[in-house]
Amino acid sequence: MDEINVHSSRNANPSTFKDAEESYCLSWCPSRYQFPMIVVGCGKENSAKIFRCDQNSKWRSCEILDGHQDLVHDVDWAPNMGRSYQLIATASKDTRVRIYKLTGNKDGFKVDAVAEFLDHDREVWKVKWNVTGTILSSAGDDGKVRLWKGKNNIDY
């Protein structure tokens, strides 16, 4: 998937997914100082992609968050609360939770994986940042909710 189409509610058609293994999830960039961006978990691609709205109001893929070995079930964009960088978390069928750090500006980002957690015994379905973007929670099929807090807001 490289493009997102936006439909008004009057013209919207429900989507039909042919493949039960295909899954999509999304999270909006909460920063008021960035132009509109969303991160989308891209099913069979085992990755998430960041989409940015261009000058023509078209949504285009601009960065890829890779590193998972199976489907990405969930993504969450952390509130930045004054940080000079952005954090995005992903949850996957591969039992991993990953955190990506985005640094840069409107012209482009540098993406680095800054943490990978292997503490879940089964696939992870949900990740969610707290309101300040300093604690990440994850939940999966192992029946456990885990909380992750970084040292110095980045070293987890």
mmCIF file with all atom_site columns, C-alpha atoms in Angstrom:
data_model
loop_
_atom_site.group_PDB
_atom_site.id
_atom_site.type_symbol
_atom_site.label_atom_id
_atom_site.label_alt_id
_atom_site.label_comp_id
_atom_site.label_asym_id
_atom_site.label_entity_id
_atom_site.label_seq_id
_atom_site.pdbx_PDB_ins_code
_atom_site.Cartn_x
_atom_site.Cartn_y
_atom_site.Cartn_z
_atom_site.occupancy
_atom_site.B_iso_or_equiv
_atom_site.pdbx_formal_charge
_atom_site.auth_seq_id
_atom_site.auth_comp_id
_atom_site.auth_asym_id
_atom_site.auth_atom_id
_atom_site.pdbx_PDB_model_num
ATOM 1   C CA . MET A 1 1   ? 0.000   0.000   0.000  1.00 0.00 ? 1   MET A CA 1
ATOM 2   C CA . ASP A 1 2   ? 1.520   3.300   -1.088 1.00 0.00 ? 2   ASP A CA 1
ATOM 3   C CA . GLU A 1 3   ? -1.463  5.628   -1.191 1.00 0.00 ? 3   GLU A CA 1
ATOM 4   C CA . ILE A 1 4   ? -4.513  6.371   0.934  1.00 0.00 ? 4   ILE A CA 1
ATOM 5   C CA . ASN A 1 5   ? -7.748  7.582   -0.591 1.00 0.00 ? 5   ASN A CA 1
ATOM 6   C CA . VAL A 1 6   ? -10.037 9.879   1.386  1.00 0.00 ? 6   VAL A CA 1
ATOM 7   C CA . HIS A 1 7   ? -13.775 9.653   0.800  1.00 0.00 ? 7   HIS A CA 1
ATOM 8   C CA . SER A 1 8   ? -16.556 11.871  2.054  1.00 0.00 ? 8   SER A CA 1
ATOM 9   C CA . SER A 1 9   ? -19.189 10.090  4.112  1.00 0.00 ? 9   SER A CA 1
ATOM 10  C CA . ARG A 1 10  ? -21.753 10.551  1.330  1.00 0.00 ? 10  ARG A CA 1
ATOM 11  C CA . ASN A 1 11  ? -19.593 8.722   -1.207 1.00 0.00 ? 11  ASN A CA 1
ATOM 12  C CA . ALA A 1 12  ? -18.021 6.131   1.060  1.00 0.00 ? 12  ALA A CA 1
ATOM 13  C CA . ASN A 1 13  ? -18.231 2.490   0.080  1.00 0.00 ? 13  ASN A CA 1
ATOM 14  C CA . PRO A 1 14  ? -17.545 -0.192  2.663  1.00 0.00 ? 14  PRO A CA 1
ATOM 15  C CA . SER A 1 15  ? -14.318 -2.079  2.037  1.00 0.00 ? 15  SER A CA 1
ATOM 16  C CA . THR A 1 16  ? -14.241 -5.822  1.629  1.00 0.00 ? 16  THR A CA 1
ATOM 17  C CA . PHE A 1 17  ? -11.122 -7.700  2.616  1.00 0.00 ? 17  PHE A CA 1
ATOM 18  C CA . LYS A 1 18  ? -10.557 -10.888 0.654  1.00 0.00 ? 18  LYS A CA 1
ATOM 19  C CA . ASP A 1 19  ? -7.779  -12.199 2.858  1.00 0.00 ? 19  ASP A CA 1
ATOM 20  C CA . ALA A 1 20  ? -8.517  -12.943 6.513  1.00 0.00 ? 20  ALA A CA 1
ATOM 21  C CA . GLU A 1 21  ? -4.816  -12.541 7.331  1.00 0.00 ? 21  GLU A CA 1
ATOM 22  C CA . GLU A 1 22  ? -4.782  -8.981  6.008  1.00 0.00 ? 22  GLU A CA 1
ATOM 23  C CA . SER A 1 23  ? -5.071  -6.394  8.769  1.00 0.00 ? 23  SER A CA 1
ATOM 24  C CA . TYR A 1 24  ? -4.809  -2.639  8.923  1.00 0.00 ? 24  TYR A CA 1
ATOM 25  C CA . CYS A 1 25  ? -4.560  -0.333  11.913 1.00 0.00 ? 25  CYS A CA 1
ATOM 26  C CA . LEU A 1 26  ? -3.746  3.365   12.166 1.00 0.00 ? 26  LEU A CA 1
ATOM 27  C CA . SER A 1 27  ? -2.801  6.180   14.504 1.00 0.00 ? 27  SER A CA 1
ATOM 28  C CA . TRP A 1 28  ? -2.723  9.934   13.825 1.00 0.00 ? 28  TRP A CA 1
ATOM 29  C CA . CYS A 1 29  ? 0.340   12.049  14.588 1.00 0.00 ? 29  CYS A CA 1
ATOM 30  C CA . PRO A 1 30  ? -0.727  14.061  17.660 1.00 0.00 ? 30  PRO A CA 1
ATOM 31  C CA . SER A 1 31  ? 1.712   16.934  17.050 1.00 0.00 ? 31  SER A CA 1
ATOM 32  C CA . ARG A 1 32  ? 0.084   20.258  16.178 1.00 0.00 ? 32  ARG A CA 1
ATOM 33  C CA . TYR A 1 33  ? 3.337   21.473  14.670 1.00 0.00 ? 33  TYR A CA 1
ATOM 34  C CA . GLN A 1 34  ? 3.534   18.842  11.940 1.00 0.00 ? 34  GLN A CA 1
ATOM 35  C CA . PHE A 1 35  ? 1.337   18.749  8.881  1.00 0.00 ? 35  PHE A CA 1
ATOM 36  C CA . PRO A 1 36  ? -1.157  15.854  8.872  1.00 0.00 ? 36  PRO A CA 1
ATOM 37  C CA . MET A 1 37  ? 0.465   12.422  9.151  1.00 0.00 ? 37  MET A CA 1
ATOM 38  C CA . ILE A 1 38  ? -0.746  8.960   10.085 1.00 0.00 ? 38  ILE A CA 1
ATOM 39  C CA . VAL A 1 39  ? 1.003   5.658   10.665 1.00 0.00 ? 39  VAL A CA 1
ATOM 40  C CA . VAL A 1 40  ? -0.681  2.577   9.214  1.00 0.00 ? 40  VAL A CA 1
ATOM 41  C CA . GLY A 1 41  ? 0.053   -1.058  10.064 1.00 0.00 ? 41  GLY A CA 1
ATOM 42  C CA . CYS A 1 42  ? 0.131   -2.847  6.718  1.00 0.00 ? 42  CYS A CA 1
ATOM 43  C CA . GLY A 1 43  ? -0.989  -6.418  7.184  1.00 0.00 ? 43  GLY A CA 1
ATOM 44  C CA . LYS A 1 44  ? 1.018   -8.957  5.199  1.00 0.00 ? 44  LYS A CA 1
ATOM 45  C CA . GLU A 1 45  ? 3.862   -6.500  4.639  1.00 0.00 ? 45  GLU A CA 1
ATOM 46  C CA . ASN A 1 46  ? 4.934   -7.098  8.279  1.00 0.00 ? 46  ASN A CA 1
ATOM 47  C CA . SER A 1 47  ? 5.576   -3.378  8.630  1.00 0.00 ? 47  SER A CA 1
ATOM 48  C CA . ALA A 1 48  ? 3.958   -0.039  9.259  1.00 0.00 ? 48  ALA A CA 1
ATOM 49  C CA . LYS A 1 49  ? 4.114   2.967   6.968  1.00 0.00 ? 49  LYS A CA 1
ATOM 50  C CA . ILE A 1 50  ? 3.946   6.665   7.700  1.00 0.00 ? 50  ILE A CA 1
ATOM 51  C CA . PHE A 1 51  ? 1.721   8.612   5.337  1.00 0.00 ? 51  PHE A CA 1
ATOM 52  C CA . ARG A 1 52  ? 1.878   12.365  4.895  1.00 0.00 ? 52  ARG A CA 1
ATOM 53  C CA . CYS A 1 53  ? -0.639  14.681  3.255  1.00 0.00 ? 53  CYS A CA 1
ATOM 54  C CA . ASP A 1 54  ? 0.990   16.562  0.369  1.00 0.00 ? 54  ASP A CA 1
ATOM 55  C CA . GLN A 1 55  ? 0.194   19.988  -1.142 1.00 0.00 ? 55  GLN A CA 1
ATOM 56  C CA . ASN A 1 56  ? -2.511  18.431  -3.342 1.00 0.00 ? 56  ASN A CA 1
ATOM 57  C CA . SER A 1 57  ? -4.255  16.811  -0.352 1.00 0.00 ? 57  SER A CA 1
ATOM 58  C CA . LYS A 1 58  ? -3.005  13.369  -1.430 1.00 0.00 ? 58  LYS A CA 1
ATOM 59  C CA . TRP A 1 59  ? -1.788  10.939  1.196  1.00 0.00 ? 59  TRP A CA 1
ATOM 60  C CA . ARG A 1 60  ? 1.559   9.382   0.242  1.00 0.00 ? 60  ARG A CA 1
ATOM 61  C CA . SER A 1 61  ? 3.817   6.882   1.959  1.00 0.00 ? 61  SER A CA 1
ATOM 62  C CA . CYS A 1 62  ? 6.985   8.612   3.188  1.00 0.00 ? 62  CYS A CA 1
ATOM 63  C CA . GLU A 1 63  ? 8.639   6.178   5.651  1.00 0.00 ? 63  GLU A CA 1
ATOM 64  C CA . ILE A 1 64  ? 8.555   2.458   6.441  1.00 0.00 ? 64  ILE A CA 1
ATOM 65  C CA . LEU A 1 65  ? 8.820   1.003   9.947  1.00 0.00 ? 65  LEU A CA 1
ATOM 66  C CA . ASP A 1 66  ? 10.099  -2.521  9.414  1.00 0.00 ? 66  ASP A CA 1
ATOM 67  C CA . GLY A 1 67  ? 11.619  -5.258  11.542 1.00 0.00 ? 67  GLY A CA 1
ATOM 68  C CA . HIS A 1 68  ? 8.624   -7.442  12.382 1.00 0.00 ? 68  HIS A CA 1
ATOM 69  C CA . GLN A 1 69  ? 8.525   -11.060 11.211 1.00 0.00 ? 69  GLN A CA 1
ATOM 70  C CA . ASP A 1 70  ? 4.723   -11.314 10.987 1.00 0.00 ? 70  ASP A CA 1
ATOM 71  C CA . LEU A 1 71  ? 1.525   -9.237  10.790 1.00 0.00 ? 71  LEU A CA 1
ATOM 72  C CA . VAL A 1 72  ? 1.434   -5.857  12.540 1.00 0.00 ? 72  VAL A CA 1
ATOM 73  C CA . HIS A 1 73  ? -1.738  -5.817  14.653 1.00 0.00 ? 73  HIS A CA 1
ATOM 74  C CA . ASP A 1 74  ? -1.564  -2.333  16.167 1.00 0.00 ? 74  ASP A CA 1
ATOM 75  C CA . VAL A 1 75  ? 0.298   0.982   16.010 1.00 0.00 ? 75  VAL A CA 1
ATOM 76  C CA . ASP A 1 76  ? 0.249   3.992   18.329 1.00 0.00 ? 76  ASP A CA 1
ATOM 77  C CA . TRP A 1 77  ? 1.860   7.407   17.873 1.00 0.00 ? 77  TRP A CA 1
ATOM 78  C CA . ALA A 1 78  ? 3.031   8.864   21.201 1.00 0.00 ? 78  ALA A CA 1
ATOM 79  C CA . PRO A 1 79  ? 2.148   12.382  22.302 1.00 0.00 ? 79  PRO A CA 1
ATOM 80  C CA . ASN A 1 80  ? 5.465   14.244  22.059 1.00 0.00 ? 80  ASN A CA 1
ATOM 81  C CA . MET A 1 81  ? 4.969   16.608  25.016 1.00 0.00 ? 81  MET A CA 1
ATOM 82  C CA . GLY A 1 82  ? 7.843   18.898  24.043 1.00 0.00 ? 82  GLY A CA 1
ATOM 83  C CA . ARG A 1 83  ? 10.247  16.247  22.749 1.00 0.00 ? 83  ARG A CA 1
ATOM 84  C CA . SER A 1 84  ? 12.224  17.131  19.632 1.00 0.00 ? 84  SER A CA 1
ATOM 85  C CA . TYR A 1 85  ? 11.439  13.693  18.166 1.00 0.00 ? 85  TYR A CA 1
ATOM 86  C CA . GLN A 1 86  ? 8.433   11.408  17.681 1.00 0.00 ? 86  GLN A CA 1
ATOM 87  C CA . LEU A 1 87  ? 7.864   7.875   19.029 1.00 0.00 ? 87  LEU A CA 1
ATOM 88  C CA . ILE A 1 88  ? 5.711   5.184   17.422 1.00 0.00 ? 88  ILE A CA 1
ATOM 89  C CA . ALA A 1 89  ? 4.982   1.760   18.936 1.00 0.00 ? 89  ALA A CA 1
ATOM 90  C CA . THR A 1 90  ? 3.938   -1.378  17.046 1.00 0.00 ? 90  THR A CA 1
ATOM 91  C CA . ALA A 1 91  ? 2.429   -4.712  18.174 1.00 0.00 ? 91  ALA A CA 1
ATOM 92  C CA . SER A 1 92  ? 2.757   -7.862  16.099 1.00 0.00 ? 92  SER A CA 1
ATOM 93  C CA . LYS A 1 93  ? 1.737   -11.458 15.647 1.00 0.00 ? 93  LYS A CA 1
ATOM 94  C CA . ASP A 1 94  ? 5.478   -12.260 15.981 1.00 0.00 ? 94  ASP A CA 1
ATOM 95  C CA . THR A 1 95  ? 5.104   -11.614 19.792 1.00 0.00 ? 95  THR A CA 1
ATOM 96  C CA . ARG A 1 96  ? 7.212   -8.447  19.576 1.00 0.00 ? 96  ARG A CA 1
ATOM 97  C CA . VAL A 1 97  ? 6.563   -4.872  20.620 1.00 0.00 ? 97  VAL A CA 1
ATOM 98  C CA . ARG A 1 98  ? 8.791   -2.339  18.875 1.00 0.00 ? 98  ARG A CA 1
ATOM 99  C CA . ILE A 1 99  ? 9.384   1.381   19.426 1.00 0.00 ? 99  ILE A CA 1
ATOM 100 C CA . TYR A 1 100 ? 10.614  3.614   16.613 1.00 0.00 ? 100 TYR A CA 1
ATOM 101 C CA . LYS A 1 101 ? 12.122  7.082   17.005 1.00 0.00 ? 101 LYS A CA 1
ATOM 102 C CA . LEU A 1 102 ? 11.555  9.634   14.250 1.00 0.00 ? 102 LEU A CA 1
ATOM 103 C CA . THR A 1 103 ? 13.799  12.667  14.025 1.00 0.00 ? 103 THR A CA 1
ATOM 104 C CA . GLY A 1 104 ? 13.653  15.265  11.317 1.00 0.00 ? 104 GLY A CA 1
ATOM 105 C CA . ASN A 1 105 ? 11.401  17.921  9.902  1.00 0.00 ? 105 ASN A CA 1
ATOM 106 C CA . LYS A 1 106 ? 8.829   18.540  7.174  1.00 0.00 ? 106 LYS A CA 1
ATOM 107 C CA . ASP A 1 107 ? 11.337  17.506  4.489  1.00 0.00 ? 107 ASP A CA 1
ATOM 108 C CA . GLY A 1 108 ? 11.848  14.000  5.849  1.00 0.00 ? 108 GLY A CA 1
ATOM 109 C CA . PHE A 1 109 ? 12.492  11.789  8.830  1.00 0.00 ? 109 PHE A CA 1
ATOM 110 C CA . LYS A 1 110 ? 15.224  9.501   10.009 1.00 0.00 ? 110 LYS A CA 1
ATOM 111 C CA . VAL A 1 111 ? 13.677  6.361   11.491 1.00 0.00 ? 111 VAL A CA 1
ATOM 112 C CA . ASP A 1 112 ? 15.473  4.250   14.102 1.00 0.00 ? 112 ASP A CA 1
ATOM 113 C CA . ALA A 1 113 ? 14.192  1.239   16.019 1.00 0.00 ? 113 ALA A CA 1
ATOM 114 C CA . VAL A 1 114 ? 15.081  2.133   19.618 1.00 0.00 ? 114 VAL A CA 1
ATOM 115 C CA . ALA A 1 115 ? 13.503  -0.782  21.493 1.00 0.00 ? 115 ALA A CA 1
ATOM 116 C CA . GLU A 1 116 ? 12.212  -4.286  20.908 1.00 0.00 ? 116 GLU A CA 1
ATOM 117 C CA . PHE A 1 117 ? 10.446  -6.251  23.639 1.00 0.00 ? 117 PHE A CA 1
ATOM 118 C CA . LEU A 1 118 ? 10.145  -10.037 23.484 1.00 0.00 ? 118 LEU A CA 1
ATOM 119 C CA . ASP A 1 119 ? 8.400   -10.513 26.844 1.00 0.00 ? 119 ASP A CA 1
ATOM 120 C CA . HIS A 1 120 ? 5.027   -11.633 25.476 1.00 0.00 ? 120 HIS A CA 1
ATOM 121 C CA . ASP A 1 121 ? 4.712   -15.391 24.957 1.00 0.00 ? 121 ASP A CA 1
ATOM 122 C CA . ARG A 1 122 ? 2.087   -15.097 22.226 1.00 0.00 ? 122 ARG A CA 1
ATOM 123 C CA . GLU A 1 123 ? 1.001   -12.579 19.616 1.00 0.00 ? 123 GLU A CA 1
ATOM 124 C CA . VAL A 1 124 ? 0.544   -8.980  20.763 1.00 0.00 ? 124 VAL A CA 1
ATOM 125 C CA . TRP A 1 125 ? -2.708  -7.276  19.777 1.00 0.00 ? 125 TRP A CA 1
ATOM 126 C CA . LYS A 1 126 ? -2.597  -3.810  21.334 1.00 0.00 ? 126 LYS A CA 1
ATOM 127 C CA . VAL A 1 127 ? -0.126  -1.046  22.181 1.00 0.00 ? 127 VAL A CA 1
ATOM 128 C CA . LYS A 1 128 ? -1.091  2.299   23.716 1.00 0.00 ? 128 LYS A CA 1
ATOM 129 C CA . TRP A 1 129 ? 0.924   5.250   25.059 1.00 0.00 ? 129 TRP A CA 1
ATOM 130 C CA . ASN A 1 130 ? -0.156  7.129   28.172 1.00 0.00 ? 130 ASN A CA 1
ATOM 131 C CA . VAL A 1 131 ? -1.254  10.760  27.852 1.00 0.00 ? 131 VAL A CA 1
ATOM 132 C CA . THR A 1 132 ? 2.303   12.106  28.193 1.00 0.00 ? 132 THR A CA 1
ATOM 133 C CA . GLY A 1 133 ? 3.926   9.540   25.888 1.00 0.00 ? 133 GLY A CA 1
ATOM 134 C CA . THR A 1 134 ? 6.253   8.268   28.616 1.00 0.00 ? 134 THR A CA 1
ATOM 135 C CA . ILE A 1 135 ? 4.734   4.848   29.398 1.00 0.00 ? 135 ILE A CA 1
ATOM 136 C CA . LEU A 1 136 ? 3.746   2.254   26.809 1.00 0.00 ? 136 LEU A CA 1
ATOM 137 C CA . SER A 1 137 ? 1.273   -0.529  27.548 1.00 0.00 ? 137 SER A CA 1
ATOM 138 C CA . SER A 1 138 ? 0.926   -3.740  25.544 1.00 0.00 ? 138 SER A CA 1
ATOM 139 C CA . ALA A 1 139 ? -1.533  -6.635  25.667 1.00 0.00 ? 139 ALA A CA 1
ATOM 140 C CA . GLY A 1 140 ? -1.615  -9.950  23.879 1.00 0.00 ? 140 GLY A CA 1
ATOM 141 C CA . ASP A 1 141 ? -2.868  -13.504 23.710 1.00 0.00 ? 141 ASP A CA 1
ATOM 142 C CA . ASP A 1 142 ? -0.713  -14.536 26.674 1.00 0.00 ? 142 ASP A CA 1
ATOM 143 C CA . GLY A 1 143 ? -3.295  -12.813 28.924 1.00 0.00 ? 143 GLY A CA 1
ATOM 144 C CA . LYS A 1 144 ? -0.816  -10.252 30.251 1.00 0.00 ? 144 LYS A CA 1
ATOM 145 C CA . VAL A 1 145 ? -0.715  -6.477  30.130 1.00 0.00 ? 145 VAL A CA 1
ATOM 146 C CA . ARG A 1 146 ? 2.798   -5.101  30.241 1.00 0.00 ? 146 ARG A CA 1
ATOM 147 C CA . LEU A 1 147 ? 3.957   -1.551  30.964 1.00 0.00 ? 147 LEU A CA 1
ATOM 148 C CA . TRP A 1 148 ? 7.167   -0.132  29.529 1.00 0.00 ? 148 TRP A CA 1
ATOM 149 C CA . LYS A 1 149 ? 8.783   3.035   30.877 1.00 0.00 ? 149 LYS A CA 1
ATOM 150 C CA . GLY A 1 150 ? 11.925  4.477   29.373 1.00 0.00 ? 150 GLY A CA 1
ATOM 151 C CA . LYS A 1 151 ? 14.926  5.886   31.153 1.00 0.00 ? 151 LYS A CA 1
ATOM 152 C CA . ASN A 1 152 ? 15.590  9.462   30.042 1.00 0.00 ? 152 ASN A CA 1
ATOM 153 C CA . ASN A 1 153 ? 12.422  9.179   27.910 1.00 0.00 ? 153 ASN A CA 1
ATOM 154 C CA . ILE A 1 154 ? 14.134  7.032   25.267 1.00 0.00 ? 154 ILE A CA 1
ATOM 155 C CA . ASP A 1 155 ? 16.134  4.068   26.710 1.00 0.00 ? 155 ASP A CA 1
ATOM 156 C CA . TYR A 1 156 ? 13.576  1.355   27.432 1.00 0.00 ? 156 TYR A CA 1
#
